[in-house]
Amino acid sequence: MAEPNTGERVPTVIADDLHIVYRVNGARTGKGSATAALSRILRRGGSDDTARGVRKVHAVRGVSFVAYRGEAIGLIGSNGSGKSTLLRAIAGLLPAERGKVYTDGQPSLLGVNAALMNDLTGERNVILGGLAMGMSREEIKARYQEIVDFSGINDKGDFITLPMRTYSSGMAARLRFSIAAAKDHDVLMIDEALATGDRAFQKRSEERIRELRKEAGTVFLVSHNNKSIRDTCNRVLWLERGELRMDGPTDEVLKEYEKFTGK
């Protein structure tokens, strides 16, 4: 009987010629606009988006890649290049216009701007956030103190017992990351989470991402901080204007990106 191939790379995410298109209402204002819109509809047969005043934004254009277990992949690019859109598509939150996204396991998207329950205490949000991440109440109870300590929320007072509305944006982001990082993930996607907090928290976050990789998960990190990408990721996808400009080892891609940006 043949021995299993333990060195085999296991795909976790496959993007195959992925296109994501947003449709934005572009209603016109001013006198006579309704008549003009009706005229356009009649001229065009009333069937296309342009006739209805809808503008298309092609946010991701034909992106293809394969991610594997144990990888930490940085997503870089100019503002509006499609990085966050790509994460949302991998998470199943945006439909593909063309192409496909295949995932092994349940992707979890962690965004700094994700809504929190502002009227609930940090303590209650840890419980609800853990449940939302698929943890049992017993797991949350066992990891509760670890989550609080990791976040540093209580370093300057008993903030975990206060409503979230009393937190700074950085405190809220740190707690959100800490909740997500308490669970092992098949695919964890982090959108700018390491941009918040002091250097000590960033170092803890980077170490936790390395642990998640070792536990056979895959991590995607969107960041404008090239040092965080270098310290955390072994591979980088560079997007510009929705297109995949380069995919390769971190140092190689960042070197070309820094030439492009002049930084």
Tab-separated table of C-alpha atoms in Angstrom:
chain	number	residue	atom	x	y	z
A	1	MET	CA	0.000	0.000	0.000
A	2	ALA	CA	1.417	3.398	-1.031
A	3	GLU	CA	2.283	5.903	1.641
A	4	PRO	CA	0.181	9.084	1.566
A	5	ASN	CA	1.815	12.121	0.015
A	6	THR	CA	2.142	14.347	3.076
A	7	GLY	CA	3.891	17.028	1.020
A	8	GLU	CA	0.885	17.587	-1.232
A	9	ARG	CA	-0.349	21.180	-1.407
A	10	VAL	CA	-4.037	21.441	-0.565
A	11	PRO	CA	-6.001	24.218	-2.325
A	12	THR	CA	-8.329	26.287	-0.133
A	13	VAL	CA	-9.421	29.051	-2.519
A	14	ILE	CA	-9.562	29.005	-6.318
A	15	ALA	CA	-10.481	32.118	-8.296
A	16	ASP	CA	-11.086	31.300	-11.959
A	17	ASP	CA	-11.305	34.306	-14.310
A	18	LEU	CA	-13.287	36.190	-11.661
A	19	HIS	CA	-15.161	39.367	-12.613
A	20	ILE	CA	-17.087	41.462	-10.071
A	21	VAL	CA	-19.305	44.303	-11.301
A	22	TYR	CA	-21.097	46.816	-9.096
A	23	ARG	CA	-24.218	48.521	-10.388
A	24	VAL	CA	-24.678	52.042	-9.079
A	25	ASN	CA	-27.828	54.072	-9.483
A	26	GLY	CA	-26.959	57.153	-11.498
A	27	ALA	CA	-30.277	58.951	-11.428
A	28	ARG	CA	-30.180	62.398	-12.984
A	29	THR	CA	-31.725	65.444	-11.366
A	30	GLY	CA	-33.090	68.660	-12.781
A	31	LYS	CA	-36.023	69.821	-14.823
A	32	GLY	CA	-37.031	67.507	-17.623
A	33	SER	CA	-34.890	64.618	-16.427
A	34	ALA	CA	-37.856	62.225	-16.180
A	35	THR	CA	-38.871	63.007	-19.764
A	36	ALA	CA	-35.283	62.566	-20.938
A	37	ALA	CA	-35.019	59.237	-19.116
A	38	LEU	CA	-38.275	58.026	-20.676
A	39	SER	CA	-37.007	59.017	-24.114
A	40	ARG	CA	-33.807	57.027	-23.564
A	41	ILE	CA	-35.775	53.986	-22.455
A	42	LEU	CA	-37.997	54.164	-25.531
A	43	ARG	CA	-34.987	54.602	-27.816
A	44	ARG	CA	-33.153	51.641	-26.267
A	45	GLY	CA	-36.110	49.350	-25.843
A	46	GLY	CA	-36.114	49.788	-22.056
A	47	SER	CA	-33.983	46.740	-21.367
A	48	ASP	CA	-30.419	47.777	-20.523
A	49	ASP	CA	-28.788	49.236	-17.422
A	50	THR	CA	-27.799	52.464	-19.136
A	51	ALA	CA	-31.425	53.177	-20.025
A	52	ARG	CA	-32.372	52.833	-16.371
A	53	GLY	CA	-29.649	55.253	-15.282
A	54	VAL	CA	-27.503	52.488	-13.744
A	55	ARG	CA	-23.735	52.845	-13.963
A	56	LYS	CA	-21.509	49.750	-13.985
A	57	VAL	CA	-18.248	49.662	-12.007
A	58	HIS	CA	-16.008	46.767	-13.055
A	59	ALA	CA	-14.199	46.311	-9.716
A	60	VAL	CA	-12.446	42.951	-10.332
A	61	ARG	CA	-11.353	42.016	-13.851
A	62	GLY	CA	-10.488	38.422	-14.732
A	63	VAL	CA	-8.546	37.546	-11.567
A	64	SER	CA	-7.281	33.965	-11.301
A	65	PHE	CA	-5.189	32.341	-8.558
A	66	VAL	CA	-5.021	29.294	-6.279
A	67	ALA	CA	-4.419	29.661	-2.516
A	68	TYR	CA	-3.141	26.745	-0.441
A	69	ARG	CA	-3.328	25.642	3.170
A	70	GLY	CA	-0.567	27.127	5.284
A	71	GLU	CA	-0.208	30.278	3.200
A	72	ALA	CA	-0.513	33.863	4.401
A	73	ILE	CA	-1.277	35.980	1.354
A	74	GLY	CA	-1.006	39.754	1.303
A	75	LEU	CA	-3.263	41.812	-0.960
A	76	ILE	CA	-1.745	45.108	-2.035
A	77	GLY	CA	-2.605	47.848	-4.518
A	78	SER	CA	-3.706	51.443	-4.812
A	79	ASN	CA	-6.953	52.644	-3.251
A	80	GLY	CA	-9.852	51.371	-5.341
A	81	SER	CA	-7.809	48.568	-6.906
A	82	GLY	CA	-10.330	45.881	-5.863
A	83	LYS	CA	-8.662	44.339	-2.812
A	84	SER	CA	-11.622	44.529	-0.410
A	85	THR	CA	-14.034	43.603	-3.210
A	86	LEU	CA	-12.017	40.459	-3.892
A	87	LEU	CA	-12.177	39.460	-0.212
A	88	ARG	CA	-15.941	39.993	-0.147
A	89	ALA	CA	-16.313	37.795	-3.224
A	90	ILE	CA	-14.229	35.011	-1.640
A	91	ALA	CA	-16.430	35.275	1.469
A	92	GLY	CA	-19.514	34.769	-0.703
A	93	LEU	CA	-20.862	38.271	-0.041
A	94	LEU	CA	-20.691	39.424	-3.674
A	95	PRO	CA	-21.882	37.461	-6.723
A	96	ALA	CA	-19.565	36.924	-9.676
A	97	GLU	CA	-20.483	38.613	-12.945
A	98	ARG	CA	-18.331	36.042	-14.725
A	99	GLY	CA	-15.980	33.324	-13.568
A	100	LYS	CA	-16.058	31.364	-10.318
A	101	VAL	CA	-14.725	31.274	-6.760
A	102	TYR	CA	-14.290	27.887	-5.101
A	103	THR	CA	-13.505	27.549	-1.393
A	104	ASP	CA	-12.669	24.582	0.821
A	105	GLY	CA	-14.263	25.163	4.206
A	106	GLN	CA	-15.969	28.298	5.506
A	107	PRO	CA	-14.236	31.625	4.740
A	108	SER	CA	-14.396	34.225	7.528
A	109	LEU	CA	-14.076	37.912	6.656
A	110	LEU	CA	-12.809	40.265	9.339
A	111	GLY	CA	-13.161	43.937	8.437
A	112	VAL	CA	-12.174	46.845	10.637
A	113	ASN	CA	-15.345	48.676	9.593
A	114	ALA	CA	-17.685	45.792	10.375
A	115	ALA	CA	-20.600	46.775	12.579
A	116	LEU	CA	-20.523	46.042	16.293
A	117	MET	CA	-23.407	46.121	18.783
A	118	ASN	CA	-22.675	49.559	20.216
A	119	ASP	CA	-25.255	49.384	22.996
A	120	LEU	CA	-23.906	46.083	24.325
A	121	THR	CA	-20.838	45.729	26.512
A	122	GLY	CA	-17.558	44.422	25.184
A	123	GLU	CA	-18.200	41.303	27.255
A	124	ARG	CA	-21.509	40.624	25.483
A	125	ASN	CA	-19.898	41.328	22.111
A	126	VAL	CA	-17.217	38.735	22.805
A	127	ILE	CA	-19.954	36.148	23.369
A	128	LEU	CA	-22.046	37.155	20.362
A	129	GLY	CA	-18.989	37.537	18.144
A	130	GLY	CA	-17.728	34.109	19.144
A	131	LEU	CA	-21.106	32.544	18.380
A	132	ALA	CA	-21.161	34.307	15.011
A	133	MET	CA	-17.711	32.847	14.249
A	134	GLY	CA	-19.098	29.359	14.904
A	135	MET	CA	-17.701	28.805	18.399
A	136	SER	CA	-19.740	27.010	21.055
A	137	ARG	CA	-20.594	28.719	24.356
A	138	GLU	CA	-18.170	26.375	26.089
A	139	GLU	CA	-15.352	27.363	23.712
A	140	ILE	CA	-16.097	31.055	24.230
A	141	LYS	CA	-16.101	30.632	28.008
A	142	ALA	CA	-12.778	28.777	27.883
A	143	ARG	CA	-11.149	31.437	25.671
A	144	TYR	CA	-12.872	34.524	27.042
A	145	GLN	CA	-9.997	35.795	29.202
A	146	GLU	CA	-7.498	35.044	26.444
A	147	ILE	CA	-9.560	37.175	24.028
A	148	VAL	CA	-9.758	40.087	26.463
A	149	ASP	CA	-6.059	39.918	27.336
A	150	PHE	CA	-5.042	39.683	23.678
A	151	SER	CA	-7.078	42.772	22.773
A	152	GLY	CA	-5.567	44.883	25.542
A	153	ILE	CA	-9.012	46.426	26.130
A	154	ASN	CA	-8.561	46.319	29.905
A	155	ASP	CA	-4.974	47.575	30.008
A	156	LYS	CA	-6.154	51.029	31.161
A	157	GLY	CA	-9.376	50.196	32.952
A	158	ASP	CA	-12.301	47.778	33.040
A	159	PHE	CA	-13.504	48.704	29.530
A	160	ILE	CA	-14.760	45.198	28.719
A	161	THR	CA	-17.778	45.844	30.991
A	162	LEU	CA	-18.653	49.145	29.254
A	163	PRO	CA	-20.841	49.618	26.162
A	164	MET	CA	-19.012	49.460	22.843
A	165	ARG	CA	-20.072	53.021	22.056
A	166	THR	CA	-17.572	54.206	24.675
A	167	TYR	CA	-14.660	52.578	22.776
A	168	SER	CA	-12.328	54.326	20.385
A	169	SER	CA	-12.248	52.945	16.837
A	170	GLY	CA	-8.877	51.354	17.594
A	171	MET	CA	-10.168	49.586	20.711
A	172	ALA	CA	-13.159	48.222	18.804
A	173	ALA	CA	-10.938	46.990	15.978
A	174	ARG	CA	-8.551	45.286	18.406
A	175	LEU	CA	-11.401	43.487	20.146
A	176	ARG	CA	-12.867	42.396	16.813
A	177	PHE	CA	-9.533	40.961	15.686
A	178	SER	CA	-9.076	39.212	19.036
A	179	ILE	CA	-12.467	37.504	18.762
A	180	ALA	CA	-11.748	36.288	15.236
A	181	ALA	CA	-8.200	35.189	16.085
A	182	ALA	CA	-9.421	33.016	18.985
A	183	LYS	CA	-10.810	30.494	16.502
A	184	ASP	CA	-8.936	28.315	14.027
A	185	HIS	CA	-10.119	29.117	10.494
A	186	ASP	CA	-10.076	27.291	7.186
A	187	VAL	CA	-9.776	30.674	5.461
A	188	LEU	CA	-9.439	33.932	7.436
A	189	MET	CA	-9.544	37.249	5.564
A	190	ILE	CA	-8.379	40.369	7.383
A	191	ASP	CA	-9.074	43.817	5.947
A	192	GLU	CA	-6.644	46.402	7.406
A	193	ALA	CA	-6.940	44.995	10.955
A	194	LEU	CA	-3.231	45.381	11.662
A	195	ALA	CA	-3.339	49.111	10.912
A	196	THR	CA	-4.878	49.709	14.336
A	197	GLY	CA	-3.338	49.638	17.785
A	198	ASP	CA	0.193	50.121	18.998
A	199	ARG	CA	3.228	48.196	17.845
A	200	ALA	CA	2.869	45.659	20.666
A	201	PHE	CA	-0.640	44.734	19.489
A	202	GLN	CA	0.516	44.553	15.871
A	203	LYS	CA	3.275	42.147	16.861
A	204	ARG	CA	0.771	39.944	18.738
A	205	SER	CA	-1.502	39.992	15.695
A	206	GLU	CA	1.305	39.051	13.334
A	207	GLU	CA	2.345	36.167	15.592
A	208	ARG	CA	-1.241	34.911	15.746
A	209	ILE	CA	-1.473	34.952	11.940
A	210	ARG	CA	1.693	32.829	11.783
A	211	GLU	CA	0.071	30.393	14.244
A	212	LEU	CA	-3.068	30.194	12.087
A	213	ARG	CA	-0.881	29.297	9.106
A	214	LYS	CA	0.810	26.514	11.072
A	215	GLU	CA	-2.605	25.145	12.017
A	216	ALA	CA	-3.198	24.487	8.281
A	217	GLY	CA	-5.392	27.495	7.651
A	218	THR	CA	-5.059	30.142	4.943
A	219	VAL	CA	-4.881	33.844	5.787
A	220	PHE	CA	-5.493	36.778	3.440
A	221	LEU	CA	-4.364	40.205	4.649
A	222	VAL	CA	-5.258	43.530	3.026
A	223	SER	CA	-2.903	46.245	4.212
A	224	HIS	CA	-1.227	49.456	3.075
A	225	ASN	CA	1.552	48.759	5.574
A	226	ASN	CA	4.285	46.996	3.614
A	227	LYS	CA	6.163	46.115	6.807
A	228	SER	CA	3.142	44.199	8.133
A	229	ILE	CA	2.925	42.360	4.815
A	230	ARG	CA	6.642	41.508	4.940
A	231	ASP	CA	6.473	40.355	8.563
A	232	THR	CA	3.336	38.276	8.087
A	233	CYS	CA	2.916	36.982	4.530
A	234	ASN	CA	4.867	34.519	2.415
A	235	ARG	CA	3.025	35.438	-0.806
A	236	VAL	CA	1.513	38.619	-2.263
A	237	LEU	CA	-1.199	39.369	-4.825
A	238	TRP	CA	-0.864	42.854	-6.339
A	239	LEU	CA	-4.063	44.323	-7.789
A	240	GLU	CA	-4.365	47.489	-9.875
A	241	ARG	CA	-7.641	48.705	-11.390
A	242	GLY	CA	-9.199	45.341	-10.635
A	243	GLU	CA	-6.563	43.317	-12.480
A	244	LEU	CA	-3.992	40.945	-10.982
A	245	ARG	CA	-0.730	42.636	-11.870
A	246	MET	CA	1.632	40.259	-10.052
A	247	ASP	CA	1.471	37.121	-7.883
A	248	GLY	CA	4.552	35.744	-6.189
A	249	PRO	CA	6.864	35.637	-3.152
A	250	THR	CA	6.454	38.597	-0.817
A	251	ASP	CA	9.851	40.238	-1.337
A	252	GLU	CA	9.689	39.978	-5.141
A	253	VAL	CA	6.211	41.480	-5.438
A	254	LEU	CA	6.786	44.238	-2.868
A	255	LYS	CA	10.022	45.239	-4.605
A	256	GLU	CA	8.132	45.812	-7.867
A	257	TYR	CA	5.225	47.480	-6.091
A	258	GLU	CA	7.522	49.911	-4.309
A	259	LYS	CA	9.129	50.817	-7.646
A	260	PHE	CA	5.640	51.473	-9.011
A	261	THR	CA	4.570	53.660	-6.103
A	262	GLY	CA	7.946	55.323	-5.565
A	263	LYS	CA	7.900	54.438	-1.849
